[in-house]
Coordinates of C-alpha atoms in Angstrom, one line a residue:
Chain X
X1 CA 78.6 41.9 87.9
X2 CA 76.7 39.9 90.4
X3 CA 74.7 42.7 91.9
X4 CA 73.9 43.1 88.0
X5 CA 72.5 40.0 87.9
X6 CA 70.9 40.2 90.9
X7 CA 68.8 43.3 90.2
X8 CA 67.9 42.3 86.7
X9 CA 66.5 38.7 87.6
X10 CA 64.5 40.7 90.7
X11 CA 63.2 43.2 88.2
X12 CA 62.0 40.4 85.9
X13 CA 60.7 38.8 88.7
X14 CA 58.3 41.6 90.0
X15 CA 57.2 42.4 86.4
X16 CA 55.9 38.8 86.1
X17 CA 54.8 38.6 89.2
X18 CA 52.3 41.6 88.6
X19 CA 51.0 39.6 85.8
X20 CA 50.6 36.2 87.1
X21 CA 48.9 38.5 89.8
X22 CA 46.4 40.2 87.4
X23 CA 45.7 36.7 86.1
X24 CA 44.9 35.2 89.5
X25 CA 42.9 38.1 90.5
X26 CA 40.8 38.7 87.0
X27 CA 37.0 37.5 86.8
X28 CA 37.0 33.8 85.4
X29 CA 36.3 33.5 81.6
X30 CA 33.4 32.1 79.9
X31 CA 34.9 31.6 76.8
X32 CA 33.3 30.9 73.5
X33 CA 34.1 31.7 69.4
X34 CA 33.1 35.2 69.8
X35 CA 35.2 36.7 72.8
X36 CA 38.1 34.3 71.3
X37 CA 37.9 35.7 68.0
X38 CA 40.4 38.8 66.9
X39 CA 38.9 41.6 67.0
X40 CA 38.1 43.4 63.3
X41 CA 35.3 45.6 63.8
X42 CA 32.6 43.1 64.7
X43 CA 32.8 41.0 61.8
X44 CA 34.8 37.2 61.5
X45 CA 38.2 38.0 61.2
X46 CA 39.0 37.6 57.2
X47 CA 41.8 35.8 56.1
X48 CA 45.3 35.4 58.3
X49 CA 46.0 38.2 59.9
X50 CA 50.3 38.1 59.0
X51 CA 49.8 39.7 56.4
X52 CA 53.0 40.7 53.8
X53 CA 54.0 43.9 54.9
X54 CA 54.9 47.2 53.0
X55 CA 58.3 46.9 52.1
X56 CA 59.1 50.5 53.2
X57 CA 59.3 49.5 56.6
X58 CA 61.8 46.7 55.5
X59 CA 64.4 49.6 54.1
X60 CA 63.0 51.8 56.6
X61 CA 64.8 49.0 59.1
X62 CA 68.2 48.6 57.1
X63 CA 68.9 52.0 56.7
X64 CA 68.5 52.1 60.4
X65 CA 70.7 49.0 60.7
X66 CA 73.4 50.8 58.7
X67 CA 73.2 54.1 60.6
X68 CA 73.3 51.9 64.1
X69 CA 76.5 50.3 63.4
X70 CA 77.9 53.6 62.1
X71 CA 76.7 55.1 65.9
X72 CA 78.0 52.0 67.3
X73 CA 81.8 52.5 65.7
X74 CA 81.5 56.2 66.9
X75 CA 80.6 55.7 70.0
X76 CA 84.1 55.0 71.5
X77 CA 85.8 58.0 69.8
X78 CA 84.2 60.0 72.9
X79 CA 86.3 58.1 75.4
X80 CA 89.2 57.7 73.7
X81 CA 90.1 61.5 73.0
X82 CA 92.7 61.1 76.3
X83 CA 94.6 58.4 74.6
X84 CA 95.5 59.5 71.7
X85 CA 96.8 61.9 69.0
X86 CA 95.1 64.9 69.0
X87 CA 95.6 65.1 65.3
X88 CA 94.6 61.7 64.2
X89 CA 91.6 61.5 66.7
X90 CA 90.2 64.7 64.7
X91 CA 91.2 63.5 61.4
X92 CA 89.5 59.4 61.9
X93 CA 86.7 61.4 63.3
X94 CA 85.2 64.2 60.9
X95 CA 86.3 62.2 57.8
X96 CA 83.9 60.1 59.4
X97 CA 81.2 61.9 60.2
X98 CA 81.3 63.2 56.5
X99 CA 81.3 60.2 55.2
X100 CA 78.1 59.1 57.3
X101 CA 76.7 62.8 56.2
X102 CA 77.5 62.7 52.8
X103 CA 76.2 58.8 52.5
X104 CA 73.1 60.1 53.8
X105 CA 72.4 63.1 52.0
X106 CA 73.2 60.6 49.3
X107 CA 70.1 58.7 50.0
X108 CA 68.4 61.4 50.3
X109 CA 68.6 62.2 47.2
X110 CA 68.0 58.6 45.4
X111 CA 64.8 59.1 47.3
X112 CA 65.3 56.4 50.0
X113 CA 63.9 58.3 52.4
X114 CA 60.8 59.2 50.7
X115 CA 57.6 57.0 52.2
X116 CA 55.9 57.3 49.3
X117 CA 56.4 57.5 45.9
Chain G
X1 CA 77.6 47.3 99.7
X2 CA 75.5 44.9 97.4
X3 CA 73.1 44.6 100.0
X4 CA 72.6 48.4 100.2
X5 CA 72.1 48.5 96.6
X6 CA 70.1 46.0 96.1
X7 CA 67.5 47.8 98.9
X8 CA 67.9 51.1 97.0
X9 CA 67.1 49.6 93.8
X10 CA 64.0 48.2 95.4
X11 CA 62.7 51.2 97.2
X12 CA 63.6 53.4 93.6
X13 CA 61.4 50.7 91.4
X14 CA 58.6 50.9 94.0
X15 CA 58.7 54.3 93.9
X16 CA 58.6 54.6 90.4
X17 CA 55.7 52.6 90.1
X18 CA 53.6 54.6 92.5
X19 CA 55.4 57.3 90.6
X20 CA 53.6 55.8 87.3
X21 CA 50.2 55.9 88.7
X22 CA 50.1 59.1 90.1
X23 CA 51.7 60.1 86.5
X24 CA 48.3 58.9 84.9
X25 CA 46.5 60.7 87.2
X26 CA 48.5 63.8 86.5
X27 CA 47.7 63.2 83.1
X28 CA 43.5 63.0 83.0
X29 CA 43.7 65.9 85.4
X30 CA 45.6 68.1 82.8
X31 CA 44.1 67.5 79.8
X32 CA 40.8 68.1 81.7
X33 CA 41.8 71.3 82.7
X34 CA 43.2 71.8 79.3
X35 CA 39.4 70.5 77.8
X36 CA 38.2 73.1 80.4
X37 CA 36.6 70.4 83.0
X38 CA 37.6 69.2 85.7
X39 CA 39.2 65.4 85.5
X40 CA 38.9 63.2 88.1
X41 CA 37.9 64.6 91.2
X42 CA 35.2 62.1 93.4
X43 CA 37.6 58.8 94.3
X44 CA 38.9 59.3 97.6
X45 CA 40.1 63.3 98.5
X46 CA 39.4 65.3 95.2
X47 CA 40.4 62.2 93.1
X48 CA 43.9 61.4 94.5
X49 CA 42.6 57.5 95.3
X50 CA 41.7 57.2 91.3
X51 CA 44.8 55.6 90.1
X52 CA 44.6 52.6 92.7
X53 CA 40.9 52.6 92.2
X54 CA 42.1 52.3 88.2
X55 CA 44.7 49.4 89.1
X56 CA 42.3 47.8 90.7
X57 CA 39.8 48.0 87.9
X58 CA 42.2 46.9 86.0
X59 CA 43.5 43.8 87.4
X60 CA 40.2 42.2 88.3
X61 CA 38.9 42.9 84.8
X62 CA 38.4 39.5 82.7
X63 CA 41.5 38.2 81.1
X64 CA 40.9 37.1 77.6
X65 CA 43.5 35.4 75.3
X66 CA 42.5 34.7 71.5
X67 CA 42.5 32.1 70.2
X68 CA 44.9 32.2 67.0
X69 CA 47.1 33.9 69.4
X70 CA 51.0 32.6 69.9
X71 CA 50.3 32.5 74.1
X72 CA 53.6 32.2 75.0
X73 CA 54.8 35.7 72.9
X74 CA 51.3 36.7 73.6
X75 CA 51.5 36.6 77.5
X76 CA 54.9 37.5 77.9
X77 CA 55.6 40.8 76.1
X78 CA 53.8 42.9 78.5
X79 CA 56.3 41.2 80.8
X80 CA 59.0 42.2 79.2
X81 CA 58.3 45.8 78.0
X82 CA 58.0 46.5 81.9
X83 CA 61.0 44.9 82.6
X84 CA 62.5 47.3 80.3
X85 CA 61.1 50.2 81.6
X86 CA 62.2 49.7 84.5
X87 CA 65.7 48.0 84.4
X88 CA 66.7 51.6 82.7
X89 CA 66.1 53.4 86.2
X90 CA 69.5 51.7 87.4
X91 CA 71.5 54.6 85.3
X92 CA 70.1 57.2 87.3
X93 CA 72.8 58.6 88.8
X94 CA 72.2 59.0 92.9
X95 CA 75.1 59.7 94.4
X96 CA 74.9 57.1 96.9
X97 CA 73.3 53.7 97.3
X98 CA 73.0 53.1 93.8
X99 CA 75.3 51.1 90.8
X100 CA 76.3 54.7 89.1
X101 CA 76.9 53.0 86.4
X102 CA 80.0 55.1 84.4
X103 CA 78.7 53.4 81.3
X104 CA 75.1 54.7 81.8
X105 CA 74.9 56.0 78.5
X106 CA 75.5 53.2 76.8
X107 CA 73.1 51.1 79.2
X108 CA 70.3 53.6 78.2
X109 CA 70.8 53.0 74.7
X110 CA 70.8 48.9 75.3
X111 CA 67.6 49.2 77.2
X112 CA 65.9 51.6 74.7
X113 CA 67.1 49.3 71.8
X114 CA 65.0 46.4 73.6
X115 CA 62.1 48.3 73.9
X116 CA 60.9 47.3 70.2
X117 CA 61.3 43.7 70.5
X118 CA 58.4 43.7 73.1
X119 CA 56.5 46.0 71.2
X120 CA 57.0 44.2 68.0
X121 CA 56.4 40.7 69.5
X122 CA 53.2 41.7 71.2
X123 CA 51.6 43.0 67.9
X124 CA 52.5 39.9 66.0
X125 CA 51.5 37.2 68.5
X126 CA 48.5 38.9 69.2
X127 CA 47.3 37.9 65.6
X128 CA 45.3 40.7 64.9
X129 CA 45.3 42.6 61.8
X130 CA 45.4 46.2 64.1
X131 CA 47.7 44.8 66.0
X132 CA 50.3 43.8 63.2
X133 CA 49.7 47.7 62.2
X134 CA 50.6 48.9 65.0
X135 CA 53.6 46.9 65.9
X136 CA 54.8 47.6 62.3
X137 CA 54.6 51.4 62.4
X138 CA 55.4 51.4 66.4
X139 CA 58.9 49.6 65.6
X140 CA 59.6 51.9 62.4
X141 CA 58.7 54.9 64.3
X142 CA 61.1 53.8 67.4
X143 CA 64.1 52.8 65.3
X144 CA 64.1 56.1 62.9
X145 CA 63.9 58.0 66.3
X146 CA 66.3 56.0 68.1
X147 CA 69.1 56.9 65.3
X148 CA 68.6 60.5 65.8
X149 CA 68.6 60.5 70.2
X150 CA 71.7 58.2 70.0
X151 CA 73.6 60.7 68.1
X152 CA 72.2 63.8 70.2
X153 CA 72.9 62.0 73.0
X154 CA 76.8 61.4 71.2
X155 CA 77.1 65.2 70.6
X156 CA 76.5 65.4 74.5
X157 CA 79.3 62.3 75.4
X158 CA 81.5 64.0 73.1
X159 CA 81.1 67.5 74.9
X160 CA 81.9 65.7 78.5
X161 CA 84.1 63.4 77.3
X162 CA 82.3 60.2 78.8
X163 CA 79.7 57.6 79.3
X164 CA 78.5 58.2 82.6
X165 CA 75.6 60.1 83.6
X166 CA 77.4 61.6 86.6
X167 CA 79.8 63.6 84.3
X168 CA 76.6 65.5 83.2
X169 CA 76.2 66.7 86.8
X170 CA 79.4 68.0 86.9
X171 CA 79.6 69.9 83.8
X172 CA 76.8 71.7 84.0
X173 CA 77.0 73.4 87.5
X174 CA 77.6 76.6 86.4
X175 CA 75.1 76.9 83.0
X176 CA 72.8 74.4 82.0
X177 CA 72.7 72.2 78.6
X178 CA 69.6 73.6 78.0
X179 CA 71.4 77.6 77.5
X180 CA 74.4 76.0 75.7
X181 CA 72.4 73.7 73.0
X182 CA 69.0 75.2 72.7
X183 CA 68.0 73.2 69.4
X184 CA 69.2 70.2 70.3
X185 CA 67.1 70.0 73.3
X186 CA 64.4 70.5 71.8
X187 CA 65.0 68.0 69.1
X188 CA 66.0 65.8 71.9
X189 CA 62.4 65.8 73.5
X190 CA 60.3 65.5 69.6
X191 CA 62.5 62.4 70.1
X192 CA 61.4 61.4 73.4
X193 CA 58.1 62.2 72.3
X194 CA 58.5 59.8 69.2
X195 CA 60.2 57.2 71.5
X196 CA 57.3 56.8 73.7
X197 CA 55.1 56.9 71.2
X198 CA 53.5 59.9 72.8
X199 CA 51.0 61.9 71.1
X200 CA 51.5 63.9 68.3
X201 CA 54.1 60.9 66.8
X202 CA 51.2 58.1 68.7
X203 CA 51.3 55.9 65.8
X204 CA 51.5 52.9 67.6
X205 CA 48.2 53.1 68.7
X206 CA 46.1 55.7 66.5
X207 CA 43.1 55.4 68.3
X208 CA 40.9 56.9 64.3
X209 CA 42.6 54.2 62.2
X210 CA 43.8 50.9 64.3
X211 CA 41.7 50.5 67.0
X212 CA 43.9 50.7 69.7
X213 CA 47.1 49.4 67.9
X214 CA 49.6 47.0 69.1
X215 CA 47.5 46.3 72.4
X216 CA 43.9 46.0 70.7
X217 CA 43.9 42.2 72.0
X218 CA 45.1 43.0 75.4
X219 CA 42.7 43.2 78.2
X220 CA 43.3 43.7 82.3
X221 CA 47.0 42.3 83.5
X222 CA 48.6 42.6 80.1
X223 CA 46.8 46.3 79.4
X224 CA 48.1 47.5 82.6
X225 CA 51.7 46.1 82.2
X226 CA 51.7 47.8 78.9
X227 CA 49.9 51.1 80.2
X228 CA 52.9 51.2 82.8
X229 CA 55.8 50.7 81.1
X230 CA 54.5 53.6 78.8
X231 CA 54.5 55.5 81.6
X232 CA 57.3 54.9 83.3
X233 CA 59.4 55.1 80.1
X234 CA 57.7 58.7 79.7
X235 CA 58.6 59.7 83.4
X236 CA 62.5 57.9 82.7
X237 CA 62.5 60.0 79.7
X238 CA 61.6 63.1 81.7
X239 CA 63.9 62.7 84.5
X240 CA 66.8 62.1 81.8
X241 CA 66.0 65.4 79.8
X242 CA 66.3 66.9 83.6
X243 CA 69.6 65.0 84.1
X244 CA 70.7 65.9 80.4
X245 CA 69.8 69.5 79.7
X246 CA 68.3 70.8 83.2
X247 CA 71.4 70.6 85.4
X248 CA 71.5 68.9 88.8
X249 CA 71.5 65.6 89.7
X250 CA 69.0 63.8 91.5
X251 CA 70.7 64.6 95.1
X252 CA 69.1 68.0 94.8
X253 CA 65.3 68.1 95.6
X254 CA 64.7 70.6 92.8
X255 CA 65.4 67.8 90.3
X256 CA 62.0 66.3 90.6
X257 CA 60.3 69.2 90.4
X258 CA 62.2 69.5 87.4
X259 CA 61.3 66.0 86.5
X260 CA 57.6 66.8 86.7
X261 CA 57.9 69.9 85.3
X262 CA 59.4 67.6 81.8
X263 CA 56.3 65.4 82.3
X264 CA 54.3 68.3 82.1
X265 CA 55.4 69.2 79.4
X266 CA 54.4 65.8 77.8
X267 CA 51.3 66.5 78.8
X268 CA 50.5 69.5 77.9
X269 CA 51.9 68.4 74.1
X270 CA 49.3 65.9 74.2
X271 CA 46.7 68.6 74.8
X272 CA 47.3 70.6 72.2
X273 CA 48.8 69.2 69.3
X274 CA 47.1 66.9 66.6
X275 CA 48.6 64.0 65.4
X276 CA 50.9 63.9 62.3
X277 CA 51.0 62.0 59.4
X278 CA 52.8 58.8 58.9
X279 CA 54.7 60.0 55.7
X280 CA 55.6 63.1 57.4
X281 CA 56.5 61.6 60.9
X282 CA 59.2 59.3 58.8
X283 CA 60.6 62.5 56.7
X284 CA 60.8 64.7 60.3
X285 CA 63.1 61.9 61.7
X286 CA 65.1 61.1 58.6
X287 CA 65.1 64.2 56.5
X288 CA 65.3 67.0 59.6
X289 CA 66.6 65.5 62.9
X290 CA 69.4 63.3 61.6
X291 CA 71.2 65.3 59.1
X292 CA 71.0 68.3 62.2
X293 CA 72.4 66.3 64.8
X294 CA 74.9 64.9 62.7
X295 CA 75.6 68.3 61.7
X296 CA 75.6 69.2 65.0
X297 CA 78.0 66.1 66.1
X298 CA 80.7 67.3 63.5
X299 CA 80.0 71.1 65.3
X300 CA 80.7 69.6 69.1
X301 CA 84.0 67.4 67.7
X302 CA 85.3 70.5 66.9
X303 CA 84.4 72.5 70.0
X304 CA 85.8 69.2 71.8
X305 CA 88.8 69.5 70.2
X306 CA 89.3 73.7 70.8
X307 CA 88.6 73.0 74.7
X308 CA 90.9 70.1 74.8
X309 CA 93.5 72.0 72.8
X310 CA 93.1 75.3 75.1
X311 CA 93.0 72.7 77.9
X312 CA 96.6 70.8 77.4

């Protein structure tokens, strides 16, 4: 666990460390409103630019939250096949997967999957 | 014994970054030969010197931050999406030296669910309308494709009965992955492809319609760090389709040809093949890839099940 902990603070360390090094090394700035600006295509940057998003990519991101938990509950019955019933382990498992499968043809066809309508 | 694997550690992510720039050297060389020229060929002996000629480009090159930018977000995703990239090389499994993690699998998965956050948090805080696009179709793009590698990657735990990378050495000694699930691997790597946003799924950063996507606002230190993460995620992806499907671990020298023989192949898709469409990109995940490997996972259970049965 240490050594873990080692190894991941040293990794963050040389990752910053690269870019506090590209900022110390870069040519000096001379700022003003243009450079600053965002770029849009040579003209003042219109309006804010958070702008309300589709909402496709809002369902797009709960049906992978559903399908993530799902993969998250599964991901144990890999290990576990020494430990128990044959039977039950085979039963738990396919009934399921079905379930997962069947929900998603499901969606499928209630056109949640569609990006467009 | 921490000591030792601490060093290793170190010498593997130094290695990987050289690794990374020779990658992007590979890469220009390729798809020049593929554009029937010749790539870079002047910088030092017939263009080997270009990629620290590029680094060095890159890092003195002026450093600009906008100003409706979030500068905290702003200057530390690039930070973060390397740290990423590279924390993932701990699961590769050397036989000695290294963690060996025997939950590798899982610490893959962990690392490749981070990924999006520093995509995502780099598109917003850059406050660019490209940038927003980008982040927005970059983090729908990974998450659809992450679904469908986790469960490949589940058919695969299920057929060796554990988390660790090692097993996948062992089980494949005699015929590889590859021979056994030809469809799968191939899905597998359209999924890598769409995980590093590589190019025919390059969405993220559609050069015709966003400018340069997530990273339009990103110039010199915070380019770079992007540009290398991307490419050491490509070469991690490579080296685990090696590990995964092309048998060997990395104790035998041939695994690195196969490794760059993977990143190749990345390449080469890059040459040839135009870039999808959004809509169509979303349906290939959700509509083909996941209802196969699922398929697929209910197909291994019960050929799991047959060997353990024969087995006991």
């Amino acid at each position: 666990m240490f050594i873990m902990f080692i190894v991941v603070s040293t990794t963050f360390v040389i990752s910053s460390v690269v870019m506090i090094l590209a900022s110390i090394l870069s040519k000096k700035l001379i700022t003003d409103r243009e450079k600053n600006s965002p770029f849009e295509c040579g003209f003042d940057p219109k309006g804010s630019a958070r702008l309300p998003f589709s909402l496709r990519f809002f369902l797009i991101a709960v049906i992978f939250l559903i399908f993530d938990v799902e993969i998250t509950l599964l991901l144990p019955l890999a290990s576990i096949i020494h430990l128990t019933n044959m039977f039950s382990w085979a039963l738990t498992g396919v009934l399921f997967l079905l379930i997962l499968l069947f929900g998603l043809y499901y969606e499928w066809h209630q056109g949640a999957l569609e990006w467009s309508y | 014994m921490a000591l030792v694997m601490f060093v290793s550690y170190l010498i593997l992510i130094i290695c990987v970054l050289v690794g990374v720039a020779f990658v992007t050297l590979l890469e220009r060389k390729i798809l020049g030969y593929i554009q029937i020229r010749k790539g870079p060929n002047k910088v030092g002996f017939i263009g080997l010197l270009q990629p620290f000629a590029d680094a060095v480009k890159l890092f003195t090159k002026e450093q600009t931050v906008p100003v409706k930018s979030n500068f905290l977000p702003y200057y530390a995703s690039p930070v973060f999406s390397l740290f990423t990239a590279l924390i993932v090389w701990l699961v590769i499994p050397y036989e000695i030296g290294m963690m060996n993690l025997n939950m590798g699998v899982l610490f893959f998965l962990c690392c490749l669910g981070l990924g999006v956050y520093s995509t995502m948090s780099a598109g917003w805080a850059s406050n660019c309308k490209y940038s927003l696009l980008g982040s927005l179709r970059a983090v729908a793009q990974t998450i659809s494709y992450e679904v469908s590698l986790a469960l490949i990657l589940l058919s695969f735990i299920f057929l060796v009965g554990g988390f660790s990378l090692e097993l996948f050495n062992l089980y494949q000694e005699s015929v590889w992955f590859l021979w056994v699930t030809l469809p799968l691997a191939l899905i597998w790597f359209a999924s890598c492809l769409a995980e590093t946003n590589r190019t025919p799924f390059d969405f993220a950063e559609g050069e015709s319609e966003l400018v340069s996507g997530f990273n339009t606002e990103y110039s010199s230190g915070g380019f770079a760090l992007i540009f290398m993460a991307e490419y050491a995620s490509i070469l991690f992806m490579s080296a685990l389709f090696a590990l995964l499907f092309l048998g060997g671990g990395p104790s035998s020298p041939l695994f690195y040809a196969k490794l760059v023989g993977v990143s190749f192949a990345f390449i080469w898709v890059r040459g040839t093949l135009p870039r999808l469409r959004y809509d169509k990109l979303m349906g290939l995940a959700w509509k083909s890839f996941l209802p196969v490997s699922l398929n697929y996972l209910i197909f291994f259970m019960g050929m799991k099940m047959l060997c353990y049965c024969s087995m006991i």
